[in-house]
mmCIF file of C-alpha atoms and ligand atoms in Angstrom:
data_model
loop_
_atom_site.group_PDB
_atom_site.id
_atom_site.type_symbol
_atom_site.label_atom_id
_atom_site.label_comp_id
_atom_site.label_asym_id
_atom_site.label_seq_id
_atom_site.Cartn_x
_atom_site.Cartn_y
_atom_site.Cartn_z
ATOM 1 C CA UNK A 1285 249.751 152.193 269.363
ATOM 2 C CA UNK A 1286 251.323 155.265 270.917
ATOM 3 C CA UNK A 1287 249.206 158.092 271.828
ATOM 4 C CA UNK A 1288 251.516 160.575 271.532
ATOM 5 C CA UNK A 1289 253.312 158.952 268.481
ATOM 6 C CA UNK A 1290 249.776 158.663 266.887
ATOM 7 C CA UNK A 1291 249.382 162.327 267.850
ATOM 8 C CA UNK A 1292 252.558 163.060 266.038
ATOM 9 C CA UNK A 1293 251.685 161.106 263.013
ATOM 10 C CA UNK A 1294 248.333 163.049 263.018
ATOM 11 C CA UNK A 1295 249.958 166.652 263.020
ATOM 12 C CA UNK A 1296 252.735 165.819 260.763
ATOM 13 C CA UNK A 1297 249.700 164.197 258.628
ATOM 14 C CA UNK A 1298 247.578 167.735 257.957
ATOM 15 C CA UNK A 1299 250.484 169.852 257.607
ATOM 16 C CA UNK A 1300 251.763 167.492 254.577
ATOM 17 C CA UNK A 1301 247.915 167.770 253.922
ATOM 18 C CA UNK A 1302 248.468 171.426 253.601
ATOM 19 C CA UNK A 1303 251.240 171.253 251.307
ATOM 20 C CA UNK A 1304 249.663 167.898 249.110
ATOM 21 C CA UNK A 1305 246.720 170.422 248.334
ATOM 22 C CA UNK A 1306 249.070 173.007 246.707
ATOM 23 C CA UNK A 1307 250.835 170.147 245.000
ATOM 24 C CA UNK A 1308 247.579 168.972 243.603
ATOM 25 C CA UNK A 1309 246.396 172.433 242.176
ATOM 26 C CA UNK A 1310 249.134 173.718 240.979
ATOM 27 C CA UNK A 1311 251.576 170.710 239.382
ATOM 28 C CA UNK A 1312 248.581 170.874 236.714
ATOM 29 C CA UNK A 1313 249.138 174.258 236.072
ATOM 30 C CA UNK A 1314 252.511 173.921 235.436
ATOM 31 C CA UNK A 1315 253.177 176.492 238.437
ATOM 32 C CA UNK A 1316 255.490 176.320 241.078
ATOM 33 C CA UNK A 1317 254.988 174.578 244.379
ATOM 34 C CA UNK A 1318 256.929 177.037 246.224
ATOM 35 C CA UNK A 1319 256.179 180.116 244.780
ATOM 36 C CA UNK A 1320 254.373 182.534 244.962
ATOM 37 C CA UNK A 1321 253.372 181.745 249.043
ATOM 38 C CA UNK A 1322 249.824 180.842 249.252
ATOM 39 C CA UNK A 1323 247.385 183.451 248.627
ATOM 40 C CA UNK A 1324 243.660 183.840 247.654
ATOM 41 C CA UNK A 1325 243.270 183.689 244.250
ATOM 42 C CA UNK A 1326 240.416 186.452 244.208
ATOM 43 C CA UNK A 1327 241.603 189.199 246.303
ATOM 44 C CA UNK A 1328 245.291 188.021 245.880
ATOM 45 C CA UNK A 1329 245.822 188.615 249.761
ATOM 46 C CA UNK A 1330 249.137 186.899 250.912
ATOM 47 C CA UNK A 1331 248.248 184.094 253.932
ATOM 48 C CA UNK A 1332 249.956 185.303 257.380
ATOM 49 C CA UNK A 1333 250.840 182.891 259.757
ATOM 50 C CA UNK A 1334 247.776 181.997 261.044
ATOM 51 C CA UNK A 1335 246.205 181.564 258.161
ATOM 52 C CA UNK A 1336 248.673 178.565 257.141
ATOM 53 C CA UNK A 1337 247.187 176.585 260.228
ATOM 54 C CA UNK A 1338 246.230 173.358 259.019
ATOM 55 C CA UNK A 1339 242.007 172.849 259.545
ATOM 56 C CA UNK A 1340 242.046 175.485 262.064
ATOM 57 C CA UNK A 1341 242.599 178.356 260.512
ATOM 58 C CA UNK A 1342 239.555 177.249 257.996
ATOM 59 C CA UNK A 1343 237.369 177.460 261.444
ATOM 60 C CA UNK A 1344 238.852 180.508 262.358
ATOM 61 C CA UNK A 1345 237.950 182.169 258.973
ATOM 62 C CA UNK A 1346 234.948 180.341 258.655
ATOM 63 C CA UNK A 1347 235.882 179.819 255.639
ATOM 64 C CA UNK A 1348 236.167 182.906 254.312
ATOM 65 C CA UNK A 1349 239.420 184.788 253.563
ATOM 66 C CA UNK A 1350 240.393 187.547 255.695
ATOM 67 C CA UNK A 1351 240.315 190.137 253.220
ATOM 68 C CA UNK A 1352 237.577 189.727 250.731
ATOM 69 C CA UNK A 1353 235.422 187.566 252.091
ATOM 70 C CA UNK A 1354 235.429 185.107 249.118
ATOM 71 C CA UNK A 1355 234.364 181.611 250.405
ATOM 72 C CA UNK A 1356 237.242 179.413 250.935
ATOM 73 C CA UNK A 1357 236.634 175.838 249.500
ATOM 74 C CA UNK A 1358 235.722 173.000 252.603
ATOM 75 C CA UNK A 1359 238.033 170.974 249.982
ATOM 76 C CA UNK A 1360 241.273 172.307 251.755
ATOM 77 C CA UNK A 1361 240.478 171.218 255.534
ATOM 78 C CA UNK A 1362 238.713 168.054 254.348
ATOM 79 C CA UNK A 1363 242.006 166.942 252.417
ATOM 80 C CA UNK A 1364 244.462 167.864 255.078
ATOM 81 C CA UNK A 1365 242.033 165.933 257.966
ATOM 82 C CA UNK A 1366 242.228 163.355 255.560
ATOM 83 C CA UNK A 1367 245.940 163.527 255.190
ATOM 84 C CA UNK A 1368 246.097 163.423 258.863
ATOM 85 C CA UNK A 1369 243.641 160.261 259.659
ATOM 86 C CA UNK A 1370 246.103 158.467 256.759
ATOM 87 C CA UNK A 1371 248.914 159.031 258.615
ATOM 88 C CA UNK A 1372 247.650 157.809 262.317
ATOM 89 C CA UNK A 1373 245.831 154.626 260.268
ATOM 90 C CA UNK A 1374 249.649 153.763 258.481
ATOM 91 C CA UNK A 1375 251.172 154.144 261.804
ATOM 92 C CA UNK A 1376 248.462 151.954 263.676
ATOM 93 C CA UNK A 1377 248.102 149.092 260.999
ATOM 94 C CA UNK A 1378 251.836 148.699 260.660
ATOM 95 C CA UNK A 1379 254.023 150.297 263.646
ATOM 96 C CA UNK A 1380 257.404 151.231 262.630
ATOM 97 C CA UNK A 1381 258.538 148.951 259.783
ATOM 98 C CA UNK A 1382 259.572 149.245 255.916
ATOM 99 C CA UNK A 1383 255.945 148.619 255.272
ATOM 100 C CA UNK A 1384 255.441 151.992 257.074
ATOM 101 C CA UNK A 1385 257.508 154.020 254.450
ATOM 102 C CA UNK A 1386 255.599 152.711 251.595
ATOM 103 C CA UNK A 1387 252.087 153.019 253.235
ATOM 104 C CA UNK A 1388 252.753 156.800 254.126
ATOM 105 C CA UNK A 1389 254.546 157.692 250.288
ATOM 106 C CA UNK A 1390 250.797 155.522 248.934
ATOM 107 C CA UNK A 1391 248.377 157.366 250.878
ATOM 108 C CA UNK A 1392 250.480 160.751 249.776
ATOM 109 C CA UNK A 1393 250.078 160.387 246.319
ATOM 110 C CA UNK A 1394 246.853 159.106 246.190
ATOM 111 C CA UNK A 1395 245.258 162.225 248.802
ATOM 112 C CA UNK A 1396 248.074 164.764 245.522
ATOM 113 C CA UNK A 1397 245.706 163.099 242.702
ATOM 114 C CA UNK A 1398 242.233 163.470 244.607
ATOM 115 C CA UNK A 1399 242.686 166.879 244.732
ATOM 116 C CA UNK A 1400 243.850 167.403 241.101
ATOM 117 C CA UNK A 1401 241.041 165.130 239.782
ATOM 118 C CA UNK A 1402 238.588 167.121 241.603
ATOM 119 C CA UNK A 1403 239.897 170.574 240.846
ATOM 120 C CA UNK A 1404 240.989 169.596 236.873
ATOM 121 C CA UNK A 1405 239.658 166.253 236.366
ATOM 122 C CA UNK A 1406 243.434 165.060 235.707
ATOM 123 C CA UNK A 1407 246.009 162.921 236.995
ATOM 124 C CA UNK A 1408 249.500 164.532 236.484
ATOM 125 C CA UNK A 1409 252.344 162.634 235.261
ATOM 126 C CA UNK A 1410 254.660 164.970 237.108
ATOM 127 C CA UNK A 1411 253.144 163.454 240.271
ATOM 128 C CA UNK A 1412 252.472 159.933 239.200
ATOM 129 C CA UNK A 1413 256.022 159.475 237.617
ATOM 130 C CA UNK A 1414 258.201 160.189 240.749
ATOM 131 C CA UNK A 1415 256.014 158.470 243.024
ATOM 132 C CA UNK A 1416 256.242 155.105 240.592
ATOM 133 C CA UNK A 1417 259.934 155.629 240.487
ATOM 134 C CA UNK A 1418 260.299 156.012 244.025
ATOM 135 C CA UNK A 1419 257.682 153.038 245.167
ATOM 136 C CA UNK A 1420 259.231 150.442 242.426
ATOM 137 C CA UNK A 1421 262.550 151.066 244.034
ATOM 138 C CA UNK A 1422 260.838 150.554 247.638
ATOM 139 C CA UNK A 1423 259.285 147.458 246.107
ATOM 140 C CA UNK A 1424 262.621 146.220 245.809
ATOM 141 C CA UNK A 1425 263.985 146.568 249.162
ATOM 142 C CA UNK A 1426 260.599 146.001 251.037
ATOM 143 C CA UNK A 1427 259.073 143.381 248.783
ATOM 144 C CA UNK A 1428 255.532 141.731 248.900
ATOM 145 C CA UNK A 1429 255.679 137.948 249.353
ATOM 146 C CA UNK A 1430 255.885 136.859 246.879
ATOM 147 C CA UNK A 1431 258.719 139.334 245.470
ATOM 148 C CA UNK A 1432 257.438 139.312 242.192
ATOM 149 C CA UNK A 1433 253.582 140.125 242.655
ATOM 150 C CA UNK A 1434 254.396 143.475 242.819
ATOM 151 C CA UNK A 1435 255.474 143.697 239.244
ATOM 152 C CA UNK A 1436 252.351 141.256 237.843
ATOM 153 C CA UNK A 1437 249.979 143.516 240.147
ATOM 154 C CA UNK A 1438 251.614 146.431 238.198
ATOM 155 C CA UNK A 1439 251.279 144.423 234.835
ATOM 156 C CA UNK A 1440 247.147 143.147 235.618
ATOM 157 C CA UNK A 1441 246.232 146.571 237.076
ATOM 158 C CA UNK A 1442 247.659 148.573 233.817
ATOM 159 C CA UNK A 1443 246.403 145.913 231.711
ATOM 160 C CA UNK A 1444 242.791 145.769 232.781
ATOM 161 C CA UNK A 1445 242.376 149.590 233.038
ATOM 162 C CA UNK A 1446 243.758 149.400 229.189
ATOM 163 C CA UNK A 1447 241.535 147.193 228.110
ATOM 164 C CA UNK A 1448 238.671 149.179 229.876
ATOM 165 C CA UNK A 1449 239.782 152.219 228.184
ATOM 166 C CA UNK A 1450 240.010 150.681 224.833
ATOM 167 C CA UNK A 1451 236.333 148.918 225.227
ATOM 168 C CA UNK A 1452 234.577 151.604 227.038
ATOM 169 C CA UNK A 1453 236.202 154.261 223.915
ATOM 170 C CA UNK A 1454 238.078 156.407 226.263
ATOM 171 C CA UNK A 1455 235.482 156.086 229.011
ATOM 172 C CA UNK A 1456 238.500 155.588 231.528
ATOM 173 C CA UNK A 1457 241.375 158.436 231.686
ATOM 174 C CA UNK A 1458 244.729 157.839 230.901
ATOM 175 C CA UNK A 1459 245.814 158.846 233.997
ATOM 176 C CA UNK A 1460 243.921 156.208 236.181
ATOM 177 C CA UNK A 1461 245.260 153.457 233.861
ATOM 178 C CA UNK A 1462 248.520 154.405 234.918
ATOM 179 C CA UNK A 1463 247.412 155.856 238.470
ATOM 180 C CA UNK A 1464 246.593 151.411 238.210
ATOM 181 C CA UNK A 1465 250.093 150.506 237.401
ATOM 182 C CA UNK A 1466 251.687 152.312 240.904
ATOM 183 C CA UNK A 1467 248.509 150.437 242.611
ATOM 184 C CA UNK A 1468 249.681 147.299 241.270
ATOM 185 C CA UNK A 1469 253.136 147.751 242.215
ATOM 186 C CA UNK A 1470 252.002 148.959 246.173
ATOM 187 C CA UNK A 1471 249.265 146.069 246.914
ATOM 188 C CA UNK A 1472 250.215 142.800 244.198
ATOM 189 C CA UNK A 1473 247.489 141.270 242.152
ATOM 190 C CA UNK A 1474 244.647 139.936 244.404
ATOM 191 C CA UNK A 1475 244.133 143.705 246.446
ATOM 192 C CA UNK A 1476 244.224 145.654 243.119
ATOM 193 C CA UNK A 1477 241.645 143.479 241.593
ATOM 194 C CA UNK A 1478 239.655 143.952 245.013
ATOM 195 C CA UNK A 1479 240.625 147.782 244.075
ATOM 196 C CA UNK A 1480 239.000 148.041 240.720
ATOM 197 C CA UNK A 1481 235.864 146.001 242.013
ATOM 198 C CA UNK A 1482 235.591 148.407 245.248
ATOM 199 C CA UNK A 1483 236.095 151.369 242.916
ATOM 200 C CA UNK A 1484 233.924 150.300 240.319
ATOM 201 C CA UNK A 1485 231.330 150.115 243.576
ATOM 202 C CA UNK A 1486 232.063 153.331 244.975
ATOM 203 C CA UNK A 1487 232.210 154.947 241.216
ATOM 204 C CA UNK A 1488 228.791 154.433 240.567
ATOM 205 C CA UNK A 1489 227.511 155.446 243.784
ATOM 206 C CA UNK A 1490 228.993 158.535 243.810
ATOM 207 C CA UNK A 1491 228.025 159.358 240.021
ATOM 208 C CA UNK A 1492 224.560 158.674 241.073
ATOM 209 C CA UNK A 1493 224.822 161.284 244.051
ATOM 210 C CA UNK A 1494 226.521 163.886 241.755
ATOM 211 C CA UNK A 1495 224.127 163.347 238.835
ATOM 212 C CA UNK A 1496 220.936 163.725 241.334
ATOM 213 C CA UNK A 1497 222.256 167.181 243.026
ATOM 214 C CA UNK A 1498 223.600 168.341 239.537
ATOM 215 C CA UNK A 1499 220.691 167.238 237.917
ATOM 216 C CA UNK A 1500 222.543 166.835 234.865
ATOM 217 C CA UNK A 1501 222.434 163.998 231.998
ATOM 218 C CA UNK A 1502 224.537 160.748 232.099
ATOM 219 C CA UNK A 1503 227.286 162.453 229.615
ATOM 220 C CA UNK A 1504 228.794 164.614 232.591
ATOM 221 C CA UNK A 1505 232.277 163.757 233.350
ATOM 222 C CA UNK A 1506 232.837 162.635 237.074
ATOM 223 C CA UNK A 1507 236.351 162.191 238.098
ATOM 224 C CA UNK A 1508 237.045 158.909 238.885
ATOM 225 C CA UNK A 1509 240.263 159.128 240.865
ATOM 226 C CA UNK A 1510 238.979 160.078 243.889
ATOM 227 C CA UNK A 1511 236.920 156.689 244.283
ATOM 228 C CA UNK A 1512 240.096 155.108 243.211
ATOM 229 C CA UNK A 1513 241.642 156.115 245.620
ATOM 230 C CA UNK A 1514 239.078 155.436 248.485
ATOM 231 C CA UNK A 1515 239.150 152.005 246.976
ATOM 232 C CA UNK A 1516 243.174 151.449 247.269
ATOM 233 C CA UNK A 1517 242.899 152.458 250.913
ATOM 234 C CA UNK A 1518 240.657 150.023 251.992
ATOM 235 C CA UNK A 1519 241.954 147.581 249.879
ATOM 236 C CA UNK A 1520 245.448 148.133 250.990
ATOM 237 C CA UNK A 1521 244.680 147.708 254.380
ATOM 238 C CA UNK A 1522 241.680 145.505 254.647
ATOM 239 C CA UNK A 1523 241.889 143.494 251.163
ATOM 240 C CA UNK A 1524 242.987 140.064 252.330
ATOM 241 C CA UNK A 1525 239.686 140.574 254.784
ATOM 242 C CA UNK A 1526 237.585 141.746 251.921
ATOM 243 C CA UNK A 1527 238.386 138.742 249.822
ATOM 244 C CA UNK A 1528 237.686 136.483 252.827
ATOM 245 C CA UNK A 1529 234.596 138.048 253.813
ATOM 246 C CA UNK A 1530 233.045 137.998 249.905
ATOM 247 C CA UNK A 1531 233.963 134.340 250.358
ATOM 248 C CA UNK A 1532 232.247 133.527 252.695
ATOM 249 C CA UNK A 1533 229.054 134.587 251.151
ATOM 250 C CA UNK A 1534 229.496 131.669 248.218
ATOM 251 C CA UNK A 1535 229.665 128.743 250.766
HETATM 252 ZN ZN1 ZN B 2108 240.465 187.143 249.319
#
């Protein structure tokens, strides 16, 4: 790949970062994602220039805010690094092609509903719902092969989570049964089953780490998006080499 188109991919990557972390907290607030400008929410002090410097304005602050000294959360960098590293990988696994488009609006959305399941455990429509619209279109134009797997990954991945949800008694959110549906739609069938079975994986691993530093009983909600969504990345780009490598282990 391009260096300097990588580069550009990278910047352009934690600056959307920037702005997908202001989407995330505040769509579930029902508050605007243009105003007020960002500020901190303790001493209310307006960000200057500076300050609105993707990652390195957090090491420039330390992360603290300039005014009061409240500690900024390590959640804003690490989502817009993130953002960034999503970018450069879309642009390096698939060059400039429809693909491309799709891979860059997927990795969006899912870095928008990591930070709202963290912050509210909660996947907002408002975010899901244009995205879907928007990606079933794309579907359309820039199908999977073949065309229709799309539409039964969309079917299986909203189905399964259902049933889940319905079994389990509401142990699975609403919003990552239908987070499931836009999965479907992106990667077809086989790579969101491979989704829910890496999720499902990284799920409990992580619930085990939170439950040992919280030290808290097996009834504490954990959001589940986030390892959704770690799942649909890999997936997306390394499924068809997941299933073949699992494979291999049976023969
Ligand atoms: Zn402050």
């Amino acid at each position: 790949m391009g260096i300097v188109i990588g580069v550009f991919f990278f910047l352009y990557g934690i600056v959307l970062g920037s702005f997908f972390n202001v989407v995330g907290l505040r769509v579930p607030k029902k508050e605007s994602i243009v105003s007020p400008p960002s500020h901190c929410t303790v001493c209310n002090r307006k960000l200057g220039v500076l300050d609105l410097i993707p990652v390195f304005s957090y090491l420039f602050l330390k992360g603290k805010c300039r005014g009061c000294g409240t500690r900024i959360s390590p959640i804003y960098p690490i989502m817009e690094l993130v953002t960034g590293i999503l970018f450069v990988l879309s642009y390096a696994m698939l060059g400039f092609s429809g693909e491309l488009i799709i891979a860059i609006l997927f990795v969006s959305l899912l870095v928008i509903i990591t930070v709202s399941d963290i912050a509210y455990m909660l996947i907002p429509n408002k975010v899901l719902l244009p995205f879907a619209i928007v990606l079933i279109g794309l579907r359309l134009i820039i199908p999977l092969e073949p065309w229709w797997d799309s539409f039964l990954g969309a079917i299986v991945g909203f189905g399964v989570l259902f049933l889940i949800a319905v079994v389990s008694k509401g142990g699975m959110g609403g919003g990552d049964i239908k987070l499931f549906f836009v999965i479907g739609l992106v990667l077809g069938t086989t790579n969101t089953l491979v989704t829910l079975f890496l999720a499902a994986f990284i799920g409990s691993i992580v619930g085990l780490i939170v439950l040992k530093r919280t030290g808290q009983g097996r009834k504490t909600p954990i959001p589940f998006g986030p390892s959704i969504a770690v799942a649909a990345v890999i997936s997306y780009f390394w499924g068809a080499d997941f299933v073949a490598w699992y494979g291999n282990l049976f023969y």
